[in-house]
PDB file of C-alpha atoms in Angstrom:
ATOM      1  CA  UNK A 195       8.626 -80.292 -21.981  1.00  0.00           C
ATOM      2  CA  UNK A 196       7.000 -77.543 -19.753  1.00  0.00           C
ATOM      3  CA  UNK A 197       8.350 -75.355 -22.614  1.00  0.00           C
ATOM      4  CA  UNK A 198       6.804 -76.042 -25.687  1.00  0.00           C
ATOM      5  CA  UNK A 199       3.732 -75.733 -23.781  1.00  0.00           C
ATOM      6  CA  UNK A 200       3.912 -72.525 -22.632  1.00  0.00           C
ATOM      7  CA  UNK A 201       4.965 -71.473 -26.609  1.00  0.00           C
ATOM      8  CA  UNK A 202       2.075 -73.683 -27.917  1.00  0.00           C
ATOM      9  CA  UNK A 203      -0.455 -71.677 -25.257  1.00  0.00           C
ATOM     10  CA  UNK A 204       1.427 -68.488 -26.251  1.00  0.00           C
ATOM     11  CA  UNK A 205       1.274 -68.740 -30.111  1.00  0.00           C
ATOM     12  CA  UNK A 206      -2.654 -69.525 -29.777  1.00  0.00           C
ATOM     13  CA  UNK A 207      -3.876 -67.083 -27.431  1.00  0.00           C
ATOM     14  CA  UNK A 208      -2.078 -64.144 -30.062  1.00  0.00           C
ATOM     15  CA  UNK A 209      -3.879 -65.536 -32.620  1.00  0.00           C
ATOM     16  CA  UNK A 210      -6.899 -65.498 -30.783  1.00  0.00           C
ATOM     17  CA  UNK A 211      -6.540 -62.289 -29.735  1.00  0.00           C
ATOM     18  CA  UNK A 212      -5.549 -61.417 -34.076  1.00  0.00           C
ATOM     19  CA  UNK A 213      -8.678 -62.568 -34.576  1.00  0.00           C
ATOM     20  CA  UNK A 214     -10.681 -61.456 -32.161  1.00  0.00           C
ATOM     21  CA  UNK A 215      -9.748 -57.845 -31.849  1.00  0.00           C
ATOM     22  CA  UNK A 216      -7.664 -57.574 -35.029  1.00  0.00           C
ATOM     23  CA  UNK A 217     -10.140 -56.222 -36.993  1.00  0.00           C
ATOM     24  CA  UNK A 218      -9.900 -53.173 -39.855  1.00  0.00           C
ATOM     25  CA  UNK A 219     -10.781 -49.623 -38.308  1.00  0.00           C
ATOM     26  CA  UNK A 220     -13.391 -48.260 -39.817  1.00  0.00           C
ATOM     27  CA  UNK A 221     -14.577 -44.380 -40.317  1.00  0.00           C
ATOM     28  CA  UNK A 222     -17.819 -43.687 -38.351  1.00  0.00           C
ATOM     29  CA  UNK A 223     -21.370 -42.677 -39.830  1.00  0.00           C
ATOM     30  CA  UNK A 224     -21.790 -39.631 -41.107  1.00  0.00           C
ATOM     31  CA  UNK A 225     -23.537 -36.662 -39.320  1.00  0.00           C
ATOM     32  CA  UNK A 226     -27.259 -37.834 -39.957  1.00  0.00           C
ATOM     33  CA  UNK A 227     -28.038 -33.970 -40.557  1.00  0.00           C
ATOM     34  CA  UNK A 228     -26.141 -31.682 -42.891  1.00  0.00           C
ATOM     35  CA  UNK A 229     -25.396 -28.007 -41.787  1.00  0.00           C
ATOM     36  CA  UNK A 230     -23.388 -25.024 -43.495  1.00  0.00           C
ATOM     37  CA  UNK A 231     -21.530 -21.685 -41.546  1.00  0.00           C
ATOM     38  CA  UNK A 232     -21.120 -18.672 -43.276  1.00  0.00           C
ATOM     39  CA  UNK A 233     -17.506 -16.950 -43.742  1.00  0.00           C
ATOM     40  CA  UNK A 234     -16.596 -14.026 -41.308  1.00  0.00           C
ATOM     41  CA  UNK A 235     -19.381 -10.741 -43.040  1.00  0.00           C
ATOM     42  CA  UNK A 236     -19.438  -7.224 -42.168  1.00  0.00           C
ATOM     43  CA  UNK A 237     -22.732  -5.583 -41.694  1.00  0.00           C
ATOM     44  CA  UNK A 238     -22.278  -1.984 -40.381  1.00  0.00           C
ATOM     45  CA  UNK A 239     -19.854  -2.506 -37.024  1.00  0.00           C
ATOM     46  CA  UNK A 240     -20.021  -6.080 -36.521  1.00  0.00           C
ATOM     47  CA  UNK A 241     -18.720  -8.948 -37.965  1.00  0.00           C
ATOM     48  CA  UNK A 242     -21.099 -12.024 -38.055  1.00  0.00           C
ATOM     49  CA  UNK A 243     -21.087 -15.617 -39.037  1.00  0.00           C
ATOM     50  CA  UNK A 244     -24.422 -18.166 -38.847  1.00  0.00           C
ATOM     51  CA  UNK A 245     -24.533 -21.571 -38.902  1.00  0.00           C
ATOM     52  CA  UNK A 246     -27.824 -22.759 -40.081  1.00  0.00           C
ATOM     53  CA  UNK A 247     -29.823 -26.560 -40.673  1.00  0.00           C
ATOM     54  CA  UNK A 248     -29.435 -27.282 -44.431  1.00  0.00           C
ATOM     55  CA  UNK A 249     -30.947 -30.643 -43.835  1.00  0.00           C
ATOM     56  CA  UNK A 250     -31.561 -34.049 -42.403  1.00  0.00           C
ATOM     57  CA  UNK A 251     -31.808 -37.524 -43.424  1.00  0.00           C
ATOM     58  CA  UNK A 252     -34.356 -40.002 -42.625  1.00  0.00           C
ATOM     59  CA  UNK A 253     -35.791 -40.295 -38.831  1.00  0.00           C
ATOM     60  CA  UNK A 254     -33.286 -37.068 -37.940  1.00  0.00           C
ATOM     61  CA  UNK A 255     -34.043 -34.086 -36.792  1.00  0.00           C
ATOM     62  CA  UNK A 256     -32.156 -30.916 -35.944  1.00  0.00           C
ATOM     63  CA  UNK A 257     -31.088 -30.358 -32.712  1.00  0.00           C
ATOM     64  CA  UNK A 258     -28.526 -27.405 -32.247  1.00  0.00           C
ATOM     65  CA  UNK A 259     -26.562 -25.453 -33.967  1.00  0.00           C
ATOM     66  CA  UNK A 260     -23.207 -23.303 -32.791  1.00  0.00           C
ATOM     67  CA  UNK A 261     -21.164 -20.280 -34.588  1.00  0.00           C
ATOM     68  CA  UNK A 262     -18.056 -19.336 -33.237  1.00  0.00           C
ATOM     69  CA  UNK A 263     -16.229 -16.480 -33.805  1.00  0.00           C
ATOM     70  CA  UNK A 264     -12.593 -15.018 -32.542  1.00  0.00           C
ATOM     71  CA  UNK A 265     -10.406 -11.950 -33.982  1.00  0.00           C
ATOM     72  CA  UNK A 266      -7.263 -12.665 -34.488  1.00  0.00           C
ATOM     73  CA  UNK A 267      -5.881  -9.959 -32.127  1.00  0.00           C
ATOM     74  CA  UNK A 268      -3.477  -9.484 -28.819  1.00  0.00           C
ATOM     75  CA  UNK A 269      -5.848 -10.848 -26.257  1.00  0.00           C
ATOM     76  CA  UNK A 270      -8.639 -11.726 -28.407  1.00  0.00           C
ATOM     77  CA  UNK A 271     -11.064 -14.971 -26.696  1.00  0.00           C
ATOM     78  CA  UNK A 272     -13.628 -17.039 -29.194  1.00  0.00           C
ATOM     79  CA  UNK A 273     -17.215 -15.796 -29.020  1.00  0.00           C
ATOM     80  CA  UNK A 274     -19.688 -18.483 -29.683  1.00  0.00           C
ATOM     81  CA  UNK A 275     -23.842 -18.375 -30.045  1.00  0.00           C
ATOM     82  CA  UNK A 276     -25.854 -21.553 -29.595  1.00  0.00           C
ATOM     83  CA  UNK A 277     -29.621 -22.359 -31.039  1.00  0.00           C
ATOM     84  CA  UNK A 278     -31.997 -25.034 -30.155  1.00  0.00           C
ATOM     85  CA  UNK A 279     -33.652 -27.011 -32.885  1.00  0.00           C
ATOM     86  CA  UNK A 280     -34.069 -25.569 -36.477  1.00  0.00           C
ATOM     87  CA  UNK A 281     -33.340 -22.245 -35.299  1.00  0.00           C
ATOM     88  CA  UNK A 282     -29.990 -20.957 -36.969  1.00  0.00           C
ATOM     89  CA  UNK A 283     -27.169 -19.674 -34.424  1.00  0.00           C
ATOM     90  CA  UNK A 284     -25.410 -15.943 -35.121  1.00  0.00           C
ATOM     91  CA  UNK A 285     -22.936 -14.423 -33.866  1.00  0.00           C
ATOM     92  CA  UNK A 286     -21.600 -10.915 -34.114  1.00  0.00           C
ATOM     93  CA  UNK A 287     -18.675  -9.600 -32.762  1.00  0.00           C
ATOM     94  CA  UNK A 288     -16.764  -5.905 -33.361  1.00  0.00           C
ATOM     95  CA  UNK A 289     -15.555  -5.011 -36.526  1.00  0.00           C
ATOM     96  CA  UNK A 290     -11.940  -3.567 -37.014  1.00  0.00           C
ATOM     97  CA  UNK A 291     -10.303  -2.771 -40.026  1.00  0.00           C
ATOM     98  CA  UNK A 292      -7.977  -4.542 -41.897  1.00  0.00           C
ATOM     99  CA  UNK A 293      -8.600  -8.012 -38.433  1.00  0.00           C
ATOM    100  CA  UNK A 294      -8.222 -11.033 -39.352  1.00  0.00           C
ATOM    101  CA  UNK A 295     -11.675 -13.078 -38.176  1.00  0.00           C
ATOM    102  CA  UNK A 296     -11.942 -17.130 -37.667  1.00  0.00           C
ATOM    103  CA  UNK A 297     -15.163 -18.743 -38.101  1.00  0.00           C
ATOM    104  CA  UNK A 298     -16.006 -22.855 -36.808  1.00  0.00           C
ATOM    105  CA  UNK A 299     -19.213 -24.414 -35.641  1.00  0.00           C
ATOM    106  CA  UNK A 300     -20.720 -27.642 -35.018  1.00  0.00           C
ATOM    107  CA  UNK A 301     -24.291 -28.412 -35.926  1.00  0.00           C
ATOM    108  CA  UNK A 302     -25.770 -31.934 -33.958  1.00  0.00           C
ATOM    109  CA  UNK A 303     -29.126 -33.895 -34.906  1.00  0.00           C
ATOM    110  CA  UNK A 304     -30.921 -36.302 -33.161  1.00  0.00           C
ATOM    111  CA  UNK A 305     -32.626 -39.335 -33.859  1.00  0.00           C
ATOM    112  CA  UNK A 306     -36.477 -40.133 -33.310  1.00  0.00           C
ATOM    113  CA  UNK A 307     -37.049 -37.180 -31.210  1.00  0.00           C
ATOM    114  CA  UNK A 308     -33.974 -38.578 -28.798  1.00  0.00           C
ATOM    115  CA  UNK A 309     -31.005 -36.146 -27.493  1.00  0.00           C
ATOM    116  CA  UNK A 310     -28.430 -34.977 -29.285  1.00  0.00           C
ATOM    117  CA  UNK A 311     -26.963 -38.415 -31.663  1.00  0.00           C
ATOM    118  CA  UNK A 312     -23.017 -38.073 -32.433  1.00  0.00           C
ATOM    119  CA  UNK A 313     -21.417 -37.542 -34.401  1.00  0.00           C
ATOM    120  CA  UNK A 314     -21.838 -33.783 -34.715  1.00  0.00           C
ATOM    121  CA  UNK A 315     -20.925 -31.790 -37.920  1.00  0.00           C
ATOM    122  CA  UNK A 316     -17.524 -29.872 -37.338  1.00  0.00           C
ATOM    123  CA  UNK A 317     -18.510 -26.198 -39.698  1.00  0.00           C
ATOM    124  CA  UNK A 318     -15.706 -24.889 -40.724  1.00  0.00           C
ATOM    125  CA  UNK A 319     -12.947 -22.805 -40.151  1.00  0.00           C
ATOM    126  CA  UNK A 320     -13.085 -19.777 -42.428  1.00  0.00           C
ATOM    127  CA  UNK A 321     -10.977 -17.352 -42.452  1.00  0.00           C
ATOM    128  CA  UNK A 322     -11.067 -13.570 -43.930  1.00  0.00           C
ATOM    129  CA  UNK A 323      -8.698 -10.600 -43.318  1.00  0.00           C
ATOM    130  CA  UNK A 324     -11.767  -7.672 -43.073  1.00  0.00           C
TER     131      UNK A 324
END
């Protein structure tokens, strides 16, 4: 007699679990602001990339922008620059002809003057051999 009760309990718990936690996953909200990132560009003896705010939705404003460049050479490291508010973030590294550079970044927004509000917009990667 105990066996049917345990089976019925297990079936009820499984049904309850799927009703409560078995929903469909949805993508998170879009970032409240839109940022752009320039591909790696040569200017004189440097290569640079800039992350800049392109616009924000209602009740949102720019919080920060980050631009990064990594030359694809042995022992290279990624270098980044961060800017606050609506200021553009520009990173520059020494130019070496024939080197491949990867530019990445992110832009973060704030809702109604609050600290950074996820999600931040991931920018790039842009790859260029210069």
